[in-house]
């Protein structure tokens, strides 16, 4: 049988195969969004109003995608190869007539990095009440929502040793906690907790604290997290659950109670066995 081989043309150099060019496309995009943020008063005002400092914005490389259909396309997609890479990484969308347009428009951009710091995707938030509130990169060769945790790289960077990791729901929760010095929070990307998340977390720490809303949805999500956790729980690892008061998320709560209040809640979180048997 003939072994099918890829057409080894000029483009298929080692670097193209290693996906380095895709990371580069994301890096160029991130820098572009960061530059745009610096020039966008409305976006800066929004972030300030949500209580974020410039320092946090810089650390998490926050950016802004302007309104309009081709800002990124024009600024970063200036060669056919780069357009292809922006398409592959989900930053451009192909039109029926063969043209392209920017996926993210008029949104605060949250770059998502893998645990070693490489950019793999973005989340984008509207400034107003538009929908969807958050738009995330689609699944790509680099980005798998069910595997990645927002903030894990930054948490590793900020802590020599992660005594515990707090798992929250939103990008803004991670940022609000980091801002008050609780730099060990990560967020799932709008998906339920998966086995892969758990494995990823248990490689970094012995203790995981899941933080959920106190409402029905939060309780359902917590139980589901417990079910996913049980089979992968290892000797020596601890899993806790923190239920927040109804209507609060870590972002809102930490602004009311400051770091100390939130740390006290973490301290009083319920252990997995207690949660299991009580429920
Ligand atoms: P939330 O709506 O609870 O996020 O969604 P949040 O961080 O509290 O939002 P704001 O900015 O404070 O209002 C939690 C997470 O679910 C995903 C995002 O990852 C978000 O951070 N999500 C939410 C989406 O992917 N799309 C949506 O439309 C909404
Ligand atoms: Mn919130």
Coordinates of C-alpha atoms and ligand atoms in Angstrom, one line a residue:
X1 CA 0.0 0.0 0.0
X2 CA 1.3 3.4 -0.8
X3 CA 1.8 5.6 2.2
X4 CA 0.0 8.9 1.6
X5 CA 2.4 11.8 2.1
X6 CA 1.7 15.4 2.6
X7 CA 2.7 17.6 -0.3
X8 CA 6.1 18.8 0.9
X9 CA 6.0 22.3 -0.7
X10 CA 7.9 25.4 0.2
X11 CA 5.4 26.3 2.9
X12 CA 5.8 23.0 4.8
X13 CA 9.0 24.0 6.5
X14 CA 9.7 22.7 10.0
X15 CA 8.4 25.9 11.6
X16 CA 5.0 25.7 9.9
X17 CA 4.6 22.1 11.0
X18 CA 5.4 23.0 14.6
X19 CA 2.5 25.4 14.8
X20 CA 4.8 28.2 15.8
X21 CA 3.3 30.4 13.1
X22 CA -0.2 29.9 14.8
X23 CA 1.1 31.1 18.1
X24 CA 2.7 34.0 16.4
X25 CA -0.6 35.0 14.8
X26 CA -2.2 35.0 18.2
X27 CA 0.7 37.0 19.7
X28 CA 0.4 39.6 16.9
X29 CA -3.3 39.8 17.5
X30 CA -2.9 40.1 21.3
X31 CA -0.5 43.0 20.8
X32 CA -2.8 44.7 18.4
X33 CA -5.7 44.5 20.8
X34 CA -3.6 45.8 23.6
X35 CA -2.6 48.8 21.5
X36 CA -6.2 49.4 20.7
X37 CA -7.2 49.4 24.3
X38 CA -4.7 52.1 25.1
X39 CA -6.5 54.3 22.6
X40 CA -10.1 53.5 23.5
X41 CA -11.5 55.7 26.2
X42 CA -14.8 53.8 26.4
X43 CA -13.1 50.5 27.0
X44 CA -10.7 52.0 29.6
X45 CA -13.6 53.7 31.4
X46 CA -15.5 50.3 31.4
X47 CA -12.5 48.5 33.0
X48 CA -12.0 51.2 35.6
X49 CA -15.7 51.2 36.4
X50 CA -15.4 47.5 37.1
X51 CA -12.6 48.3 39.5
X52 CA -9.6 47.0 37.5
X53 CA -6.2 48.7 37.6
X54 CA -3.9 49.3 34.7
X55 CA -1.5 46.9 36.3
X56 CA -3.9 44.0 36.2
X57 CA -4.9 44.9 32.6
X58 CA -1.2 44.7 31.7
X59 CA -0.5 41.5 33.6
X60 CA -3.4 39.7 32.0
X61 CA -2.7 41.4 28.7
X62 CA -6.3 42.8 28.3
X63 CA -7.1 44.4 25.0
X64 CA -9.9 45.8 23.0
X65 CA -11.4 45.0 19.6
X66 CA -12.8 48.1 18.0
X67 CA -16.2 48.1 16.3
X68 CA -15.8 47.4 12.6
X69 CA -15.4 44.4 10.4
X70 CA -11.8 44.4 9.4
X71 CA -9.5 46.1 11.8
X72 CA -7.6 42.9 12.7
X73 CA -7.7 41.7 9.1
X74 CA -6.0 44.9 7.9
X75 CA -3.6 45.3 10.8
X76 CA -2.4 41.7 11.2
X77 CA -3.6 39.8 8.2
X78 CA -1.3 41.4 5.8
X79 CA 0.0 38.3 4.0
X80 CA -2.0 35.3 2.7
X81 CA -0.2 33.1 5.2
X82 CA -1.2 35.3 8.1
X83 CA -4.8 35.5 6.9
X84 CA -4.8 31.7 6.9
X85 CA -3.3 31.5 10.4
X86 CA -5.9 34.0 11.7
X87 CA -8.6 31.9 10.2
X88 CA -7.2 28.7 11.7
X89 CA -7.0 30.3 15.1
X90 CA -10.6 31.5 14.9
X91 CA -9.9 35.2 14.8
X92 CA -11.2 35.7 11.3
X93 CA -14.4 34.3 9.8
X94 CA -14.7 33.4 6.1
X95 CA -17.5 35.0 4.2
X96 CA -19.5 33.2 1.6
X97 CA -18.0 35.3 -1.2
X98 CA -14.5 34.3 -0.1
X99 CA -13.6 37.4 1.9
X100 CA -12.9 37.5 5.6
X101 CA -14.1 39.5 8.6
X102 CA -13.0 40.0 12.2
X103 CA -14.7 37.6 14.7
X104 CA -14.4 39.9 17.6
X105 CA -15.8 43.4 17.3
X106 CA -16.4 46.0 20.0
X107 CA -15.3 43.8 22.9
X108 CA -12.9 43.8 25.8
X109 CA -10.5 41.1 24.9
X110 CA -9.2 38.5 27.5
X111 CA -6.3 36.5 26.0
X112 CA -6.3 32.9 27.1
X113 CA -2.9 31.3 27.7
X114 CA -2.1 27.7 28.2
X115 CA -0.3 26.7 31.3
X116 CA 3.1 27.5 29.9
X117 CA 2.0 31.0 28.8
X118 CA 1.4 30.5 25.1
X119 CA -1.6 32.3 23.7
X120 CA -4.3 29.8 22.5
X121 CA -7.5 31.8 22.2
X122 CA -9.5 34.8 23.4
X123 CA -12.7 35.6 25.3
X124 CA -14.4 38.9 24.4
X125 CA -16.9 40.9 26.5
X126 CA -19.4 43.5 25.3
X127 CA -19.3 46.9 27.0
X128 CA -23.0 47.1 27.4
X129 CA -25.9 44.7 27.7
X130 CA -25.5 43.3 24.2
X131 CA -25.5 39.5 23.6
X132 CA -23.8 37.2 23.8
X133 CA -22.2 38.8 26.8
X134 CA -19.0 36.8 26.2
X135 CA -17.8 35.4 22.9
X136 CA -15.0 32.9 23.0
X137 CA -12.7 31.6 20.4
X138 CA -14.1 28.5 18.7
X139 CA -12.4 25.1 19.2
X140 CA -9.2 25.2 17.1
X141 CA -6.1 23.0 16.8
X142 CA -4.7 25.0 19.7
X143 CA -7.8 25.8 21.8
X144 CA -9.9 23.2 23.6
X145 CA -12.4 24.7 26.1
X146 CA -12.8 21.5 28.0
X147 CA -9.1 21.3 28.8
X148 CA -8.0 24.9 29.5
X149 CA -8.3 27.0 32.5
X150 CA -8.2 30.8 32.3
X151 CA -5.6 32.2 34.7
X152 CA -3.6 29.1 35.3
X153 CA -0.5 30.4 33.7
X154 CA -0.8 33.7 35.6
X155 CA -1.4 31.8 38.9
X156 CA 1.7 29.7 38.4
X157 CA 3.7 32.8 37.6
X158 CA 2.5 34.6 40.7
X159 CA 3.1 31.7 43.1
X160 CA 6.2 29.6 43.6
X161 CA 4.0 27.0 45.1
X162 CA 0.3 26.7 44.7
X163 CA -1.0 25.6 48.1
X164 CA -4.5 25.5 46.6
X165 CA -6.3 26.6 43.5
X166 CA -9.7 28.2 43.5
X167 CA -11.9 27.4 40.6
X168 CA -14.4 30.1 39.7
X169 CA -16.8 30.6 36.8
X170 CA -15.8 33.9 35.1
X171 CA -12.9 35.9 33.7
X172 CA -13.8 38.8 35.8
X173 CA -13.8 36.7 38.9
X174 CA -10.2 35.7 38.3
X175 CA -9.2 39.3 37.7
X176 CA -11.1 40.7 40.7
X177 CA -9.5 38.1 43.0
X178 CA -6.0 38.7 41.5
X179 CA -6.4 42.4 42.1
X180 CA -6.8 41.9 45.8
X181 CA -3.9 39.6 46.0
X182 CA -5.7 36.2 45.7
X183 CA -3.6 35.1 42.7
X184 CA -4.5 31.4 42.8
X185 CA -7.9 31.5 41.0
X186 CA -8.7 30.0 37.6
X187 CA -11.9 29.9 35.6
X188 CA -13.4 27.3 33.4
X189 CA -14.3 28.8 30.0
X190 CA -18.1 28.6 30.1
X191 CA -18.1 24.9 30.3
X192 CA -18.8 22.4 33.1
X193 CA -15.7 21.0 34.9
X194 CA -14.1 18.1 33.0
X195 CA -11.8 15.3 33.9
X196 CA -9.1 17.0 31.9
X197 CA -9.5 20.2 34.0
X198 CA -9.2 18.1 37.2
X199 CA -6.1 16.3 35.9
X200 CA -4.6 19.6 34.9
X201 CA -5.3 21.1 38.3
X202 CA -4.0 18.1 40.3
X203 CA -0.7 18.4 38.5
X204 CA -0.3 21.9 40.0
X205 CA -1.6 21.6 43.5
X206 CA -2.9 19.2 46.2
X207 CA -5.9 21.2 47.0
X208 CA -8.7 22.5 44.8
X209 CA -11.5 24.7 46.1
X210 CA -14.5 24.9 43.7
X211 CA -16.4 28.1 44.1
X212 CA -20.0 28.1 43.0
X213 CA -23.0 30.4 43.3
X214 CA -25.4 29.5 46.1
X215 CA -28.4 29.2 43.7
X216 CA -29.8 26.0 42.1
X217 CA -27.6 26.3 39.0
X218 CA -24.5 26.6 41.2
X219 CA -25.5 23.5 43.3
X220 CA -26.1 21.5 40.2
X221 CA -22.7 22.5 38.8
X222 CA -21.1 21.6 42.2
X223 CA -22.6 18.2 42.2
X224 CA -21.5 17.6 38.7
X225 CA -17.9 18.7 39.6
X226 CA -18.0 16.2 42.5
X227 CA -19.0 13.4 40.1
X228 CA -16.2 14.3 37.8
X229 CA -13.7 14.5 40.7
X230 CA -14.4 11.2 42.5
X231 CA -12.8 9.0 39.9
X232 CA -9.6 11.0 39.5
X233 CA -9.1 11.9 43.2
X234 CA -5.6 10.8 44.3
X235 CA -4.2 9.9 47.7
X236 CA -3.2 13.1 49.4
X237 CA -5.3 15.5 47.3
X238 CA -8.1 17.5 48.8
X239 CA -11.1 19.0 47.2
X240 CA -13.3 21.6 48.8
X241 CA -16.5 23.4 47.9
X242 CA -17.4 27.0 48.6
X243 CA -21.0 28.1 48.1
X244 CA -21.5 31.8 47.7
X245 CA -24.6 33.7 48.8
X246 CA -27.3 33.8 46.2
X247 CA -26.8 36.6 43.6
X248 CA -23.1 37.0 44.4
X249 CA -20.0 35.9 42.4
X250 CA -16.4 36.1 43.6
X251 CA -16.0 39.5 41.8
X252 CA -19.0 41.1 43.6
X253 CA -18.2 39.5 46.9
X254 CA -14.6 40.4 47.1
X255 CA -15.5 44.0 46.5
X256 CA -17.9 43.9 49.4
X257 CA -15.8 41.9 51.8
X258 CA -12.3 42.5 50.6
X259 CA -9.6 39.9 50.4
X260 CA -9.9 39.0 54.1
X261 CA -13.6 38.2 53.9
X262 CA -13.1 36.0 50.9
X263 CA -10.2 34.2 52.4
X264 CA -12.3 33.5 55.5
X265 CA -14.9 31.9 53.2
X266 CA -12.2 29.8 51.5
X267 CA -11.1 28.7 54.9
X268 CA -14.6 27.6 55.9
X269 CA -15.2 25.8 52.6
X270 CA -16.8 22.3 52.8
X271 CA -14.6 19.3 52.2
X272 CA -15.6 16.8 49.5
X273 CA -16.6 14.0 51.9
X274 CA -18.7 16.4 54.1
X275 CA -20.4 17.8 51.0
X276 CA -21.0 14.3 49.7
X277 CA -22.4 12.8 52.9
X278 CA -24.4 15.9 53.7
X279 CA -26.0 16.0 50.3
Ligands
LIG1 P1 -20.9 35.0 33.9 O1 -22.0 35.7 33.1 O2 -21.3 34.5 35.3 O3 -19.6 35.8 33.9 O4 -20.4 33.9 33.1 P2 -19.1 37.0 34.8 O5 -17.6 36.9 34.8 O6 -19.8 37.1 36.1 O7 -19.5 38.2 33.9 P3 -19.5 39.7 34.2 O8 -18.5 40.3 33.3 O9 -19.1 39.9 35.7 O10 -20.9 40.2 33.9 C1 -19.3 33.1 33.5 C2 -18.4 32.7 32.4 O11 -19.2 31.9 31.4 C3 -18.8 32.2 30.1 C4 -17.6 33.1 30.2 O12 -16.4 32.3 30.3 C5 -17.8 33.8 31.6 O13 -16.6 34.3 32.2 N1 -19.8 32.8 29.3 C6 -20.8 33.6 29.9 C7 -19.8 32.7 28.0 O14 -18.9 32.0 27.4 N2 -20.8 33.4 27.2 C8 -21.7 34.2 27.8 O15 -22.5 34.7 27.0 C9 -21.7 34.3 29.1
LIG2 MN1 -19.6 38.7 37.4

